[in-house]
Amino acid sequence: MQLRYNYRLYPSPSQQQALARAFGCARVVFNDGLRARQAARESGEGYISDGALSKQIITTAKQTPERAWLATVSSVVLQQALADLNVAYRNFFASLNGKRKGAKVAPPRFRSRKDRRQAVRFTRNSRFQILPNGRLRLPKIGDVPVRWSRNLPAEPTSVTVVRDAAGRYFGSFVVQDSHDRTLPPIDGQVGIDLGLTHFAVLSDGTKIAAPKFLRRSARKLRRLQQSLSRKQKGSNKRRKAVMKVARAHARVADSRRDWQQKLSTTIIRDNQAVYVEDLCVAGLGRTRLAKAVHDAGWASFTGMLQYKAARYGRTFARVDRWFPSTRMCSTCGRVNDKLALSVRVWDCICGSHHDRDINAAINIKAAGRADFNDRGAQVSPALMPAPRREAVIHPDAAFTTSSVEGISVGLGGENVNGSTTTGRAHQP
């Protein structure tokens, strides 16, 4: 299984300038390649192959006065920028042909230097090194200090240096973990009903209150945003205010991700099979409940459950979103009329008294087990690709877990990469 391990980097001012140069060169190569293919299409020429595009945009361009400065950065960074463009085109064509499932993929678009998030990737060909003193040696950048919060399980195949909107630098290492991390089998199975009042309701009656990290920070975010709106555009004070807003939002996102990692690990470790409802989060995000839906982060949470189940040998399944889990009686199976959101408890004609959310979780568990048995015997979990977004923990991200009812989510949880954390970032 491919996994990503994310670590905080602390480059010096000169190294930050070198990284900014690498970000810019990678962005220019990507845009030049996209512009060349668009021009070829408009002129009626054939699709430029990957090799021909690399020779035109990188090798030949370095010999011209206009692009001679591309030689100041590692050539691997430039090749990886073109590789990203090629992958974007392949995904676009696969989406047009119907070979790619899910929502339609738009054609590649130009990268902007004003994007708050910048990234470059180094592969083994670049000969990056993890030195004995713990620093990361990057070609034409230098030895960058790294805050190692845990050890890598294997030699990394690539590292992506990311600068996020809050101005922080991270090194994302991709490793091939060949160790068998299957947990001992247990008898527990659980169905999960996701909601807003309670983030998750389990089929055993456990209710986990929604932390609402965004709501908790609403006052501070509002004050920072008001301060930003009063700054003159293009001024240094406005640039500083933008950074403050970005850091506040990053702190909220880090807190939510850290809490979800610990909760998902607890659920996977305590249950052999986990069943959830396949919610249309994109559709719910366009309703009047959009802010609360995005604050809950259901999609990221179910994604964590899925890849952790595959890694630890557990069963994970999604129940069809049209399944009437709320309206169906878990005792007799009768499907009632549509229930308003204000109705939290209801009685069935069979005499059963139901809590709305617990009844839905029980039905999700039953439907998930039935659907899983229809598909046949359990097979080995499929290989999961490395998650594109990694856990990032801010020093202020450790919110209290007192809002969790009936379940223990302590500070010994697991982050997105499968290793334990202390709930706080390791920063100097």
XYZ file of C-alpha atoms in Angstrom:
428
model
C 0.000 0.000 0.000
C 1.233 3.463 -0.870
C 1.088 5.919 2.005
C 1.960 9.567 2.475
C 3.803 10.803 5.521
C 3.623 14.532 6.099
C 6.210 16.534 8.048
C 6.687 20.190 8.762
C 9.653 21.873 7.046
C 11.466 24.975 8.281
C 13.478 26.362 5.357
C 15.776 29.332 5.898
C 15.071 32.637 4.092
C 17.500 31.737 1.305
C 15.943 28.296 0.969
C 12.493 29.881 0.825
C 13.692 31.989 -2.102
C 15.039 28.863 -3.824
C 11.728 27.087 -3.266
C 9.833 30.094 -4.616
C 12.036 29.916 -7.710
C 11.228 26.216 -8.093
C 7.498 26.898 -7.668
C 7.660 29.559 -10.358
C 9.635 27.468 -12.847
C 7.311 24.488 -12.430
C 4.314 26.747 -12.942
C 5.805 28.284 -16.118
C 6.614 24.858 -17.598
C 3.082 23.638 -16.877
C 1.544 26.718 -18.493
C 3.885 26.578 -21.505
C 2.971 22.951 -22.108
C -0.733 23.681 -21.832
C -0.398 26.673 -24.160
C 1.500 24.589 -26.744
C -1.145 21.888 -26.828
C -3.954 24.410 -27.056
C -2.196 26.160 -29.947
C -1.690 22.823 -31.731
C -5.367 22.013 -31.365
C -6.485 25.411 -32.676
C -4.217 25.121 -35.706
C -5.511 21.653 -36.532
C -2.305 19.828 -35.674
C -2.214 16.499 -33.890
C -1.885 15.974 -30.164
C 1.699 16.673 -29.077
C 3.217 13.575 -27.489
C 4.684 13.684 -24.016
C 8.259 13.249 -25.253
C 7.973 15.909 -27.938
C 6.410 18.327 -25.482
C 9.202 17.766 -22.960
C 11.844 18.431 -25.597
C 10.100 21.580 -26.779
C 9.161 23.101 -23.405
C 12.207 22.124 -21.331
C 15.242 21.026 -23.340
C 14.956 23.510 -26.197
C 13.521 26.294 -24.050
C 16.561 26.278 -21.743
C 18.742 27.261 -24.702
C 16.728 30.415 -25.393
C 17.315 33.744 -23.606
C 13.633 33.932 -22.595
C 13.718 30.628 -20.663
C 17.398 30.261 -19.762
C 16.552 30.684 -16.078
C 14.813 27.278 -16.082
C 18.299 25.788 -15.576
C 18.469 27.323 -12.079
C 16.173 24.620 -10.665
C 16.290 20.830 -10.716
C 15.226 19.330 -14.044
C 13.168 16.729 -12.171
C 10.898 19.494 -10.874
C 10.227 20.601 -14.449
C 9.635 17.052 -15.679
C 7.175 16.413 -12.859
C 5.262 19.588 -13.757
C 4.808 18.233 -17.287
C 3.851 14.854 -15.823
C 1.054 16.571 -13.889
C -0.148 18.165 -17.122
C -0.139 14.797 -18.899
C -2.128 13.189 -16.088
C -4.647 16.035 -16.208
C -5.138 15.495 -19.947
C -5.498 11.736 -19.544
C -8.130 12.201 -16.838
C -9.978 14.673 -19.061
C -9.992 12.322 -22.050
C -11.006 9.353 -19.901
C -13.889 11.396 -18.529
C -15.018 12.321 -22.053
C -14.896 8.683 -23.186
C -16.790 7.478 -20.135
C -13.878 5.371 -18.870
C -13.535 7.497 -15.742
C -16.305 7.193 -13.176
C -17.701 10.051 -11.163
C -18.231 13.677 -12.069
C -16.992 15.005 -15.385
C -13.406 16.241 -15.349
C -12.741 19.666 -16.839
C -9.786 20.244 -19.180
C -6.515 21.480 -17.627
C -6.328 25.172 -16.848
C -3.435 27.551 -16.359
C -1.751 27.813 -12.998
C -1.582 31.234 -11.385
C 1.267 32.726 -9.407
C -1.398 34.208 -7.121
C -2.481 30.771 -5.912
C -1.861 30.568 -2.188
C -0.854 26.901 -2.410
C 2.283 25.967 -4.342
C 3.986 22.583 -4.673
C 6.897 20.876 -6.409
C 7.768 17.191 -6.480
C 11.159 15.461 -6.305
C 11.520 11.805 -7.312
C 14.389 9.393 -6.801
C 15.985 10.636 -10.010
C 16.631 13.964 -8.311
C 18.720 12.188 -5.654
C 17.076 13.850 -2.683
C 18.421 12.542 0.608
C 17.454 12.255 4.248
C 20.711 13.023 6.008
C 21.868 11.363 9.247
C 21.326 14.665 11.088
C 17.639 14.557 10.112
C 17.712 17.247 7.437
C 16.229 16.844 3.964
C 18.701 17.529 1.151
C 16.959 18.861 -1.940
C 18.843 19.536 -5.202
C 19.622 23.237 -5.799
C 17.802 24.155 -2.576
C 19.958 22.852 0.260
C 19.569 20.965 3.511
C 16.131 21.809 4.907
C 15.360 21.211 8.608
C 12.513 18.750 9.179
C 10.414 18.222 12.289
C 10.270 14.411 12.389
C 7.204 13.434 14.412
C 7.534 9.747 13.511
C 9.809 7.426 11.557
C 9.268 6.475 7.939
C 8.464 2.742 7.541
C 10.454 2.477 4.298
C 12.638 4.422 1.891
C 10.534 7.170 0.260
C 10.025 7.074 -3.500
C 9.263 10.799 -3.811
C 8.803 13.927 -1.758
C 6.488 16.832 -2.497
C 7.328 20.192 -0.963
C 4.150 22.153 -0.318
C 3.655 25.753 0.718
C 0.092 26.194 1.948
C -2.071 29.306 2.127
C -0.909 29.998 5.678
C 2.735 30.223 4.592
C 3.745 26.903 6.145
C 6.050 24.417 4.407
C 5.495 20.665 4.438
C 7.319 17.673 3.033
C 5.010 14.890 1.846
C 6.867 11.577 1.473
C 5.395 8.693 -0.518
C 6.451 5.268 0.759
C 5.524 1.720 -0.204
C 4.463 -0.026 2.992
C 4.721 -3.784 2.478
C 4.194 -4.736 6.125
C 1.087 -6.713 7.033
C -0.840 -4.460 9.409
C -4.025 -6.542 9.535
C -5.651 -6.309 12.949
C -6.883 -9.435 14.767
C -10.470 -10.238 13.720
C -13.259 -9.318 16.118
C -17.016 -9.814 16.138
C -18.143 -6.193 16.239
C -20.031 -4.632 13.328
C -21.470 -1.152 13.248
C -23.681 1.040 11.099
C -23.092 4.790 11.149
C -25.682 7.481 10.536
C -24.030 10.844 9.912
C -25.799 14.042 10.911
C -25.399 17.642 12.012
C -26.686 17.733 15.599
C -24.733 14.561 16.285
C -21.791 14.054 13.972
C -22.263 10.295 14.024
C -24.772 7.926 15.602
C -23.707 4.302 15.845
C -26.029 1.327 15.633
C -25.144 0.345 19.201
C -26.740 3.587 20.460
C -23.568 5.649 20.818
C -24.029 9.296 19.884
C -21.006 11.439 19.023
C -21.690 15.152 19.256
C -20.588 17.382 16.390
C -17.557 19.465 17.462
C -18.454 22.316 15.033
C -14.933 23.668 14.806
C -15.900 26.383 12.331
C -18.740 27.611 14.530
C -16.437 27.795 17.530
C -14.012 29.996 15.642
C -16.667 32.109 13.901
C -16.159 35.160 16.128
C -12.408 35.261 15.607
C -12.735 34.648 11.863
C -15.310 37.407 11.571
C -13.048 39.867 13.370
C -10.073 39.006 11.174
C -12.153 39.233 8.016
C -13.488 42.643 9.024
C -9.943 43.823 9.668
C -8.916 42.534 6.247
C -11.751 44.361 4.488
C -10.513 47.700 5.860
C -7.006 47.305 4.445
C -6.052 48.974 1.190
C -5.607 46.565 -1.708
C -1.987 45.974 -2.623
C -0.611 47.224 0.703
C 1.693 45.297 3.022
C -0.842 45.501 5.842
C -3.440 43.823 3.657
C -0.951 41.084 2.792
C -0.369 40.478 6.506
C -4.102 40.475 7.186
C -4.643 37.904 4.438
C -2.037 35.681 6.074
C -3.773 35.979 9.462
C -7.102 34.912 7.963
C -5.449 31.982 6.194
C -3.787 30.813 9.397
C -7.059 30.988 11.309
C -8.799 28.868 8.672
C -5.871 26.429 8.619
C -6.165 26.027 12.386
C -9.857 25.129 12.011
C -9.156 22.625 9.242
C -6.285 21.049 11.176
C -8.447 20.658 14.280
C -11.233 18.991 12.322
C -8.849 16.633 10.531
C -7.050 15.636 13.707
C -10.328 14.884 15.503
C -11.663 12.851 12.589
C -8.458 10.824 12.353
C -8.698 9.783 15.990
C -12.395 8.976 15.787
C -12.074 6.952 12.570
C -9.175 4.958 14.033
C -11.205 4.148 17.132
C -14.147 2.924 15.056
C -11.978 0.785 12.772
C -10.120 -0.824 15.658
C -13.315 -1.671 17.560
C -15.332 -3.107 14.648
C -14.717 -5.784 12.039
C -17.178 -4.242 9.579
C -18.250 -0.604 9.174
C -21.238 0.491 7.078
C -22.101 4.089 6.232
C -24.665 5.789 4.045
C -23.513 7.114 0.676
C -24.475 10.765 1.146
C -24.505 13.312 -1.679
C -22.369 15.889 0.091
C -22.071 18.076 -3.011
C -25.846 18.358 -3.241
C -26.275 19.061 0.462
C -23.602 21.732 0.140
C -25.958 23.747 -2.065
C -28.785 23.900 0.465
C -29.424 26.253 3.371
C -27.469 23.828 5.555
C -24.324 24.245 3.441
C -22.195 25.840 6.141
C -23.013 23.159 8.695
C -22.475 20.387 6.129
C -19.030 21.667 5.168
C -18.139 22.169 8.824
C -18.998 18.528 9.553
C -16.660 17.125 6.888
C -18.521 13.887 6.173
C -16.679 13.117 2.940
C -13.227 13.302 4.505
C -14.359 11.188 7.469
C -15.778 8.388 5.321
C -12.624 8.497 3.199
C -10.564 7.916 6.322
C -12.739 4.961 7.291
C -12.361 3.461 3.825
C -8.583 3.540 3.521
C -8.033 2.502 7.142
C -10.368 -0.465 6.682
C -8.358 -1.520 3.627
C -5.088 -1.126 5.501
C -6.099 -2.984 8.663
C -8.114 -5.790 7.060
C -11.554 -4.525 8.029
C -14.714 -4.454 5.922
C -16.105 -1.122 4.740
C -19.215 -0.650 2.627
C -21.509 2.181 1.589
C -25.284 1.848 1.591
C -27.217 3.333 -1.311
C -28.202 6.954 -0.647
C -31.808 6.238 -1.680
C -32.212 3.565 0.965
C -34.984 4.752 3.382
C -32.955 4.215 6.533
C -34.762 6.933 8.505
C -38.340 6.001 7.560
C -37.968 2.227 7.855
C -38.821 0.516 11.100
C -35.833 -1.520 12.223
C -38.176 -3.977 13.984
C -40.826 -4.858 11.417
C -39.357 -3.343 8.237
C -42.335 -1.133 7.423
C -41.490 2.028 5.461
C -43.408 5.041 6.750
C -44.122 8.391 5.157
C -41.444 11.068 4.936
C -40.410 12.442 8.313
C -39.662 16.116 8.897
C -36.248 17.004 10.316
C -37.926 18.240 13.490
C -39.241 14.727 14.243
C -36.518 13.097 16.330
C -38.547 10.172 17.752
C -41.468 8.277 16.265
C -43.648 5.235 16.909
C -44.365 2.428 14.450
C -47.736 0.702 14.179
C -46.021 -2.488 15.327
C -45.580 -0.830 18.739
C -41.873 -0.027 18.460
C -40.588 3.330 19.703
C -37.630 4.627 17.706
C -34.999 7.279 18.075
C -34.676 8.683 14.557
C -30.884 8.493 14.299
C -30.350 5.204 16.134
C -33.051 3.550 14.027
C -31.339 4.819 10.857
C -27.969 3.480 12.014
C -29.478 0.054 12.732
C -31.063 -0.034 9.274
C -27.777 1.015 7.643
C -25.995 -1.814 9.411
C -28.621 -4.352 8.311
C -28.616 -3.091 4.713
C -24.824 -3.076 4.581
C -24.602 -6.662 5.839
C -27.268 -7.834 3.377
C -25.579 -6.104 0.456
C -22.184 -7.444 1.476
C -23.506 -11.009 1.707
C -25.154 -10.695 -1.712
C -21.797 -9.900 -3.248
C -20.367 -13.145 -1.896
C -17.620 -14.033 0.514
C -15.212 -11.433 1.819
C -12.132 -10.848 -0.302
C -8.830 -9.300 0.553
C -8.956 -5.491 0.675
C -7.830 -3.803 -2.507
C -4.735 -1.636 -2.609
C -5.448 1.966 -1.699
C -3.539 4.867 -3.263
C -1.848 7.410 -1.084
C -4.364 10.030 0.148
C -3.782 13.338 -1.607
C -4.249 15.374 1.561
C -2.387 14.599 4.706
C -3.034 15.271 8.367
C -1.618 18.582 9.510
C -1.753 19.346 13.209
C -1.486 22.888 14.529
C -0.355 23.583 18.097
C -3.799 25.032 18.853
C -5.648 22.188 17.146
C -6.195 20.020 20.215
C -9.811 20.773 21.114
C -11.396 19.069 24.071
C -13.131 15.754 23.479
C -15.709 16.381 26.179
C -18.378 16.785 23.487
C -18.076 13.117 22.557
C -20.811 11.122 24.214
C -20.325 7.443 24.887
C -17.045 6.962 23.058
C -13.449 7.534 24.054
C -11.344 9.429 21.549
C -8.164 10.095 23.465
C -4.872 11.600 22.476
C -3.477 8.262 21.374
C -5.304 8.235 18.050
C -3.984 7.783 14.578
C -3.440 10.290 11.852
C -3.998 9.863 8.148
C -0.763 7.986 7.723
C -1.525 5.311 10.277
C 0.903 6.412 12.994
C 0.166 7.627 16.460
C 0.292 11.262 17.440
C 0.059 13.228 20.634
C -2.600 15.600 19.352
C -0.162 18.523 19.056
C 2.304 19.476 16.382
C 6.016 19.019 16.986
C 7.308 22.518 16.418
C 10.257 24.342 17.873
